[in-house]
mmCIF file of C-alpha atoms in Angstrom:
data_model
loop_
_atom_site.group_PDB
_atom_site.id
_atom_site.type_symbol
_atom_site.label_atom_id
_atom_site.label_comp_id
_atom_site.label_asym_id
_atom_site.label_seq_id
_atom_site.Cartn_x
_atom_site.Cartn_y
_atom_site.Cartn_z
ATOM 1 C CA MET H 1 154.275 180.815 90.346
ATOM 2 C CA ASN H 2 152.364 181.415 93.700
ATOM 3 C CA ARG H 3 149.221 181.835 91.932
ATOM 4 C CA LEU H 4 149.653 178.419 90.192
ATOM 5 C CA LEU H 5 150.357 176.813 93.243
ATOM 6 C CA ILE H 6 147.219 178.111 94.652
ATOM 7 C CA VAL H 7 145.149 177.028 91.886
ATOM 8 C CA PHE H 8 146.556 173.716 91.817
ATOM 9 C CA TRP H 9 145.893 173.229 95.566
ATOM 10 C CA SER H 10 142.462 174.479 95.101
ATOM 11 C CA THR H 11 141.900 171.892 92.296
ATOM 12 C CA ALA H 12 143.404 169.121 94.283
ATOM 13 C CA LEU H 13 141.174 169.947 97.231
ATOM 14 C CA TRP H 14 138.044 169.810 95.146
ATOM 15 C CA ALA H 15 139.004 166.668 93.615
ATOM 16 C CA GLN H 16 139.155 164.701 96.791
ATOM 17 C CA PRO H 17 136.607 161.746 96.772
ATOM 18 C CA GLU H 18 133.536 162.184 98.770
ATOM 19 C CA GLU H 19 132.891 159.918 101.674
ATOM 20 C CA ALA H 20 131.040 156.862 100.526
ATOM 21 C CA ARG H 21 127.385 156.709 101.113
ATOM 22 C CA ASN H 22 125.117 153.808 101.152
ATOM 23 C CA PRO H 23 123.700 153.365 97.428
ATOM 24 C CA ARG H 24 121.359 150.453 98.627
ATOM 25 C CA ALA H 25 119.020 152.174 101.206
ATOM 26 C CA THR H 26 115.656 151.377 99.883
ATOM 27 C CA PRO H 27 112.814 149.477 101.998
ATOM 28 C CA GLN H 28 113.609 146.755 99.606
ATOM 29 C CA ASP H 29 117.287 146.773 100.556
ATOM 30 C CA VAL H 30 116.537 147.201 104.179
ATOM 31 C CA SER H 31 114.222 143.875 103.946
ATOM 32 C CA ALA H 32 117.085 142.072 102.011
ATOM 33 C CA GLY H 33 119.732 143.097 104.537
ATOM 34 C CA ALA H 34 117.426 141.901 107.541
ATOM 35 C CA LYS H 35 117.495 138.468 105.777
ATOM 36 C CA THR H 36 121.295 138.328 105.466
ATOM 37 C CA PHE H 37 121.876 139.829 108.923
ATOM 38 C CA ARG H 38 119.778 137.184 110.601
ATOM 39 C CA SER H 39 121.202 134.305 108.605
ATOM 40 C CA HIS H 40 124.874 135.327 109.114
ATOM 41 C CA CYS H 41 125.180 137.872 111.942
ATOM 42 C CA ALA H 42 122.350 137.187 114.380
ATOM 43 C CA PRO H 43 124.225 134.410 116.115
ATOM 44 C CA CYS H 44 126.766 136.821 117.630
ATOM 45 C CA HIS H 45 124.851 140.035 117.444
ATOM 46 C CA GLY H 46 121.332 138.828 118.324
ATOM 47 C CA LEU H 47 118.229 138.447 116.003
ATOM 48 C CA ASN H 48 117.466 142.227 116.169
ATOM 49 C CA GLY H 49 120.827 143.529 116.433
ATOM 50 C CA GLU H 50 120.678 143.984 120.411
ATOM 51 C CA GLY H 51 124.061 142.274 121.034
ATOM 52 C CA GLY H 52 125.073 138.897 122.570
ATOM 53 C CA ARG H 53 128.389 137.522 121.936
ATOM 54 C CA GLY H 54 129.171 140.442 119.738
ATOM 55 C CA PRO H 55 128.320 144.141 120.450
ATOM 56 C CA ASN H 56 125.012 145.694 120.075
ATOM 57 C CA LEU H 57 124.508 146.984 116.740
ATOM 58 C CA ALA H 58 120.976 148.505 117.358
ATOM 59 C CA SER H 59 122.177 151.513 119.469
ATOM 60 C CA GLY H 60 123.897 153.307 116.363
ATOM 61 C CA ALA H 61 127.139 153.518 118.511
ATOM 62 C CA PHE H 62 129.957 151.497 116.668
ATOM 63 C CA PHE H 63 133.323 151.203 118.256
ATOM 64 C CA HIS H 64 135.358 150.765 115.140
ATOM 65 C CA GLY H 65 133.860 153.557 113.041
ATOM 66 C CA GLY H 66 130.362 154.421 112.541
ATOM 67 C CA SER H 67 130.228 155.939 108.902
ATOM 68 C CA ASP H 68 128.958 154.065 105.985
ATOM 69 C CA ALA H 69 132.364 153.574 104.564
ATOM 70 C CA ALA H 70 133.766 152.228 107.925
ATOM 71 C CA LEU H 71 131.017 149.859 108.300
ATOM 72 C CA LEU H 72 131.362 148.541 104.682
ATOM 73 C CA GLN H 73 135.034 147.898 105.336
ATOM 74 C CA ASN H 74 134.409 146.322 108.943
ATOM 75 C CA ILE H 75 131.837 143.999 107.588
ATOM 76 C CA SER H 76 133.479 142.934 104.439
ATOM 77 C CA ASP H 77 137.094 142.500 105.751
ATOM 78 C CA GLY H 78 136.533 141.827 109.467
ATOM 79 C CA ILE H 79 138.023 143.593 112.398
ATOM 80 C CA PRO H 80 141.611 142.338 113.190
ATOM 81 C CA GLY H 81 142.025 141.400 116.882
ATOM 82 C CA THR H 82 138.403 140.648 117.478
ATOM 83 C CA GLU H 83 136.114 137.730 116.690
ATOM 84 C CA MET H 84 134.515 139.576 113.825
ATOM 85 C CA PRO H 85 135.144 137.833 110.635
ATOM 86 C CA GLY H 86 134.796 139.208 107.179
ATOM 87 C CA LEU H 87 131.428 138.640 105.265
ATOM 88 C CA PHE H 88 132.390 137.467 101.814
ATOM 89 C CA TYR H 89 129.396 139.068 99.887
ATOM 90 C CA SER H 90 129.364 141.421 97.036
ATOM 91 C CA PRO H 91 129.433 145.247 98.279
ATOM 92 C CA ASP H 92 125.699 145.448 97.207
ATOM 93 C CA ARG H 93 124.787 142.916 99.717
ATOM 94 C CA VAL H 94 126.962 144.467 102.346
ATOM 95 C CA TRP H 95 125.482 147.794 101.720
ATOM 96 C CA GLN H 96 121.948 146.218 102.305
ATOM 97 C CA VAL H 97 122.990 144.906 105.872
ATOM 98 C CA ILE H 98 124.149 148.441 106.567
ATOM 99 C CA ALA H 99 120.823 149.906 105.566
ATOM 100 C CA TYR H 100 119.209 147.340 107.917
ATOM 101 C CA LEU H 101 121.558 148.233 110.663
ATOM 102 C CA ARG H 102 120.675 152.068 110.144
ATOM 103 C CA SER H 103 116.896 151.161 110.085
ATOM 104 C CA LEU H 104 117.354 149.863 113.551
ATOM 105 C CA ASN H 105 118.127 153.375 114.802
ATOM 106 C CA ARG H 106 117.153 152.992 118.461
ATOM 107 C CA PRO H 107 118.871 153.507 121.833
ATOM 108 C CA SER H 108 119.798 150.615 124.211
ATOM 109 C CA ALA H 109 117.070 149.503 126.303
ATOM 110 C CA LYS H 110 117.166 150.830 129.715
ATOM 111 C CA HIS H 111 117.466 148.356 132.348
ATOM 112 C CA VAL H 112 116.511 148.584 136.037
ATOM 113 C CA GLY H 113 119.086 147.941 138.905
ATOM 114 C CA ASP H 114 121.459 150.028 140.988
ATOM 115 C CA PRO H 115 124.978 149.625 139.874
ATOM 116 C CA ALA H 116 126.377 150.569 143.382
ATOM 117 C CA VAL H 117 124.381 147.816 145.038
ATOM 118 C CA GLY H 118 125.572 145.419 142.176
ATOM 119 C CA ALA H 119 129.057 146.329 142.812
ATOM 120 C CA ALA H 120 128.722 145.333 146.473
ATOM 121 C CA LEU H 121 127.137 141.981 145.389
ATOM 122 C CA PHE H 122 129.924 141.430 142.891
ATOM 123 C CA ARG H 123 132.540 141.551 145.712
ATOM 124 C CA ALA H 124 130.265 139.693 148.262
ATOM 125 C CA LYS H 125 129.798 136.859 145.810
ATOM 126 C CA GLY H 126 133.456 136.379 145.344
ATOM 127 C CA CYS H 127 133.418 137.373 141.734
ATOM 128 C CA PRO H 128 136.833 139.287 141.787
ATOM 129 C CA GLN H 129 138.563 135.941 142.466
ATOM 130 C CA CYS H 130 138.131 134.957 139.004
ATOM 131 C CA HIS H 131 137.021 138.231 136.963
ATOM 132 C CA ARG H 132 138.665 141.377 136.421
ATOM 133 C CA ALA H 133 136.368 144.404 136.624
ATOM 134 C CA GLY H 134 137.876 148.051 136.456
ATOM 135 C CA GLY H 135 141.525 146.659 136.395
ATOM 136 C CA ASP H 136 140.995 144.478 139.596
ATOM 137 C CA GLY H 137 140.447 140.988 140.216
ATOM 138 C CA GLY H 138 141.588 137.445 138.795
ATOM 139 C CA ARG H 139 142.075 136.196 135.366
ATOM 140 C CA GLN H 140 140.549 132.767 135.404
ATOM 141 C CA GLY H 141 137.412 134.223 133.856
ATOM 142 C CA PRO H 142 136.689 136.984 131.204
ATOM 143 C CA ASP H 143 137.609 140.500 132.053
ATOM 144 C CA LEU H 144 134.288 141.914 132.508
ATOM 145 C CA SER H 145 135.198 145.555 131.846
ATOM 146 C CA GLU H 146 135.710 144.271 128.142
ATOM 147 C CA THR H 147 132.824 141.939 128.188
ATOM 148 C CA ALA H 148 130.476 144.737 129.176
ATOM 149 C CA ARG H 149 131.778 146.588 125.942
ATOM 150 C CA ALA H 150 130.358 143.833 123.641
ATOM 151 C CA ARG H 151 127.564 142.058 125.269
ATOM 152 C CA SER H 152 124.053 143.100 125.724
ATOM 153 C CA PRO H 153 122.444 143.193 129.229
ATOM 154 C CA GLU H 154 120.415 140.211 128.368
ATOM 155 C CA HIS H 155 123.575 138.275 127.420
ATOM 156 C CA LEU H 156 125.290 139.506 130.786
ATOM 157 C CA ARG H 157 122.182 137.957 132.644
ATOM 158 C CA GLN H 158 122.189 134.888 130.696
ATOM 159 C CA SER H 159 125.853 134.369 131.606
ATOM 160 C CA ILE H 160 125.103 134.697 135.161
ATOM 161 C CA VAL H 161 122.147 132.242 135.500
ATOM 162 C CA ASP H 162 123.466 129.707 132.559
ATOM 163 C CA PRO H 163 127.164 130.183 132.182
ATOM 164 C CA ASN H 164 127.181 126.955 129.962
ATOM 165 C CA ALA H 165 125.116 128.753 127.370
ATOM 166 C CA ASP H 166 128.178 130.246 125.699
ATOM 167 C CA VAL H 167 131.627 129.137 126.668
ATOM 168 C CA ARG H 168 134.460 130.596 124.602
ATOM 169 C CA GLN H 169 137.473 128.107 123.519
ATOM 170 C CA ARG H 170 139.825 130.251 125.839
ATOM 171 C CA TYR H 171 137.876 128.545 128.857
ATOM 172 C CA TRP H 172 137.538 124.975 127.712
ATOM 173 C CA ILE H 173 139.117 122.639 130.280
ATOM 174 C CA VAL H 174 141.602 120.073 129.658
ATOM 175 C CA SER H 175 142.383 117.075 132.085
ATOM 176 C CA PHE H 176 144.394 114.135 131.924
ATOM 177 C CA GLN H 177 146.636 111.737 133.875
ATOM 178 C CA ALA H 178 150.351 112.366 133.294
ATOM 179 C CA GLY H 179 152.927 109.822 133.000
ATOM 180 C CA ASN H 180 153.865 109.978 136.664
ATOM 181 C CA GLY H 181 150.313 109.294 137.733
ATOM 182 C CA GLU H 182 149.666 112.982 138.699
ATOM 183 C CA ALA H 183 146.279 114.338 137.648
ATOM 184 C CA GLN H 184 146.541 117.601 135.629
ATOM 185 C CA SER H 185 143.969 119.947 134.481
ATOM 186 C CA GLY H 186 143.610 123.681 133.337
ATOM 187 C CA PHE H 187 142.457 125.848 130.581
ATOM 188 C CA LEU H 188 143.273 124.995 127.170
ATOM 189 C CA MET H 189 145.520 127.284 125.561
ATOM 190 C CA ASN H 190 146.562 125.429 122.186
ATOM 191 C CA GLU H 191 146.766 121.934 120.925
ATOM 192 C CA ASP H 192 148.515 120.153 118.111
ATOM 193 C CA THR H 193 148.981 116.643 117.171
ATOM 194 C CA TYR H 194 151.701 115.869 119.801
ATOM 195 C CA THR H 195 151.310 118.565 122.526
ATOM 196 C CA VAL H 196 148.843 120.362 124.695
ATOM 197 C CA GLN H 197 149.568 123.769 125.971
ATOM 198 C CA PHE H 198 147.478 124.786 129.074
ATOM 199 C CA MET H 199 147.170 127.233 132.050
ATOM 200 C CA ASP H 200 146.495 125.640 135.236
ATOM 201 C CA PHE H 201 144.315 127.265 137.884
ATOM 202 C CA GLN H 202 147.156 128.982 139.486
ATOM 203 C CA GLU H 203 147.815 130.714 136.345
ATOM 204 C CA ARG H 204 151.046 128.809 135.425
ATOM 205 C CA LEU H 205 151.623 127.774 131.829
ATOM 206 C CA HIS H 206 152.509 124.230 130.753
ATOM 207 C CA THR H 207 153.355 122.145 127.848
ATOM 208 C CA ALA H 208 152.619 118.343 127.868
ATOM 209 C CA ALA H 209 153.280 115.479 125.379
ATOM 210 C CA LYS H 210 150.031 113.596 124.517
ATOM 211 C CA SER H 211 152.190 110.548 124.226
ATOM 212 C CA ASP H 212 152.638 110.601 128.185
ATOM 213 C CA MET H 213 148.887 111.106 128.908
ATOM 214 C CA LYS H 214 146.085 108.852 129.890
ATOM 215 C CA ASP H 215 142.288 109.722 130.085
ATOM 216 C CA TYR H 216 142.726 112.836 128.061
ATOM 217 C CA LYS H 217 139.647 115.048 127.620
ATOM 218 C CA VAL H 218 138.389 118.428 126.857
ATOM 219 C CA GLU H 219 135.238 119.853 128.601
ATOM 220 C CA LYS H 220 133.416 122.541 126.775
ATOM 221 C CA THR H 221 131.665 123.595 129.956
ATOM 222 C CA SER H 222 132.100 126.516 132.352
ATOM 223 C CA ARG H 223 133.655 126.320 135.814
ATOM 224 C CA MET H 224 131.543 129.174 136.955
ATOM 225 C CA PRO H 225 128.580 127.905 138.904
ATOM 226 C CA SER H 226 125.164 129.163 137.992
ATOM 227 C CA TYR H 227 123.562 131.873 140.234
ATOM 228 C CA ARG H 228 120.106 131.193 139.144
ATOM 229 C CA GLU H 229 119.121 129.994 142.720
ATOM 230 C CA GLN H 230 121.697 132.146 144.646
ATOM 231 C CA LEU H 231 120.317 135.505 143.548
ATOM 232 C CA SER H 232 116.788 137.038 143.855
ATOM 233 C CA ALA H 233 115.507 138.430 140.625
ATOM 234 C CA VAL H 234 116.122 142.059 142.235
ATOM 235 C CA GLU H 235 119.660 141.111 143.105
ATOM 236 C CA LEU H 236 120.287 140.046 139.607
ATOM 237 C CA ASP H 237 118.996 143.316 138.180
ATOM 238 C CA HIS H 238 121.446 145.155 140.436
ATOM 239 C CA LEU H 239 124.429 142.910 139.396
ATOM 240 C CA VAL H 240 123.631 143.223 135.730
ATOM 241 C CA ALA H 241 123.295 147.010 136.187
ATOM 242 C CA TYR H 242 126.786 147.012 137.594
ATOM 243 C CA LEU H 243 128.416 145.119 134.823
ATOM 244 C CA TRP H 244 126.684 146.896 132.194
ATOM 245 C CA SER H 245 128.018 150.238 133.809
ATOM 246 C CA LEU H 246 131.632 149.109 133.217
ATOM 247 C CA ARG H 247 131.235 149.564 129.568
ATOM 248 C CA PRO H 248 133.285 152.335 128.082
ATOM 249 C CA ARG H 249 131.501 155.643 127.733
#
């Protein structure tokens, strides 16, 4: 009996399926994958996968699994709890995208700047009033510890000098005059046909009936000022270096 069990266990072990490998990895597949990537993925991940609104995919480091099988699942089905949607294409076409990502195979570009100097600038410019970094700070702007995980240094730099270039819906501003004549405003949290839910700038949640509003509007611009004229090129390098250093290792 024991011998039979050993034979059965050994047979079952050998019967385990091998990890999926990309069957579409020829130069022609890489070229086709690049076209799909640039038409569907580049708006978030950058034209060459360098990162932007979405993570840098050119470094070869993937936070939700770096095997071919994991990439196939994440690209096909999306990643729950993130902004990554599924790509509704045949597996062959998704495999071509994966082949293109593998072809990039380069480390993240190195950027000049001193993170320690950037951290001092971050505090001196009052950034912690709105942004959390390393667990401390306000919540009226994005948590920069999480943002650094997803964004490339180029995208971080753009966010500092041109905050209106990419404003997530979470930070759109709603404003109106309430029925009692009081002016109200805050971050739009949710909206339906009859009501609006928003968080005021003291981080208090409110629900208001649209029937009681006047001059209701939603602004899709950032409350953050541009620091284009407030920081020198060297200071900007230091600040970007600090923000980039916040990403998980």
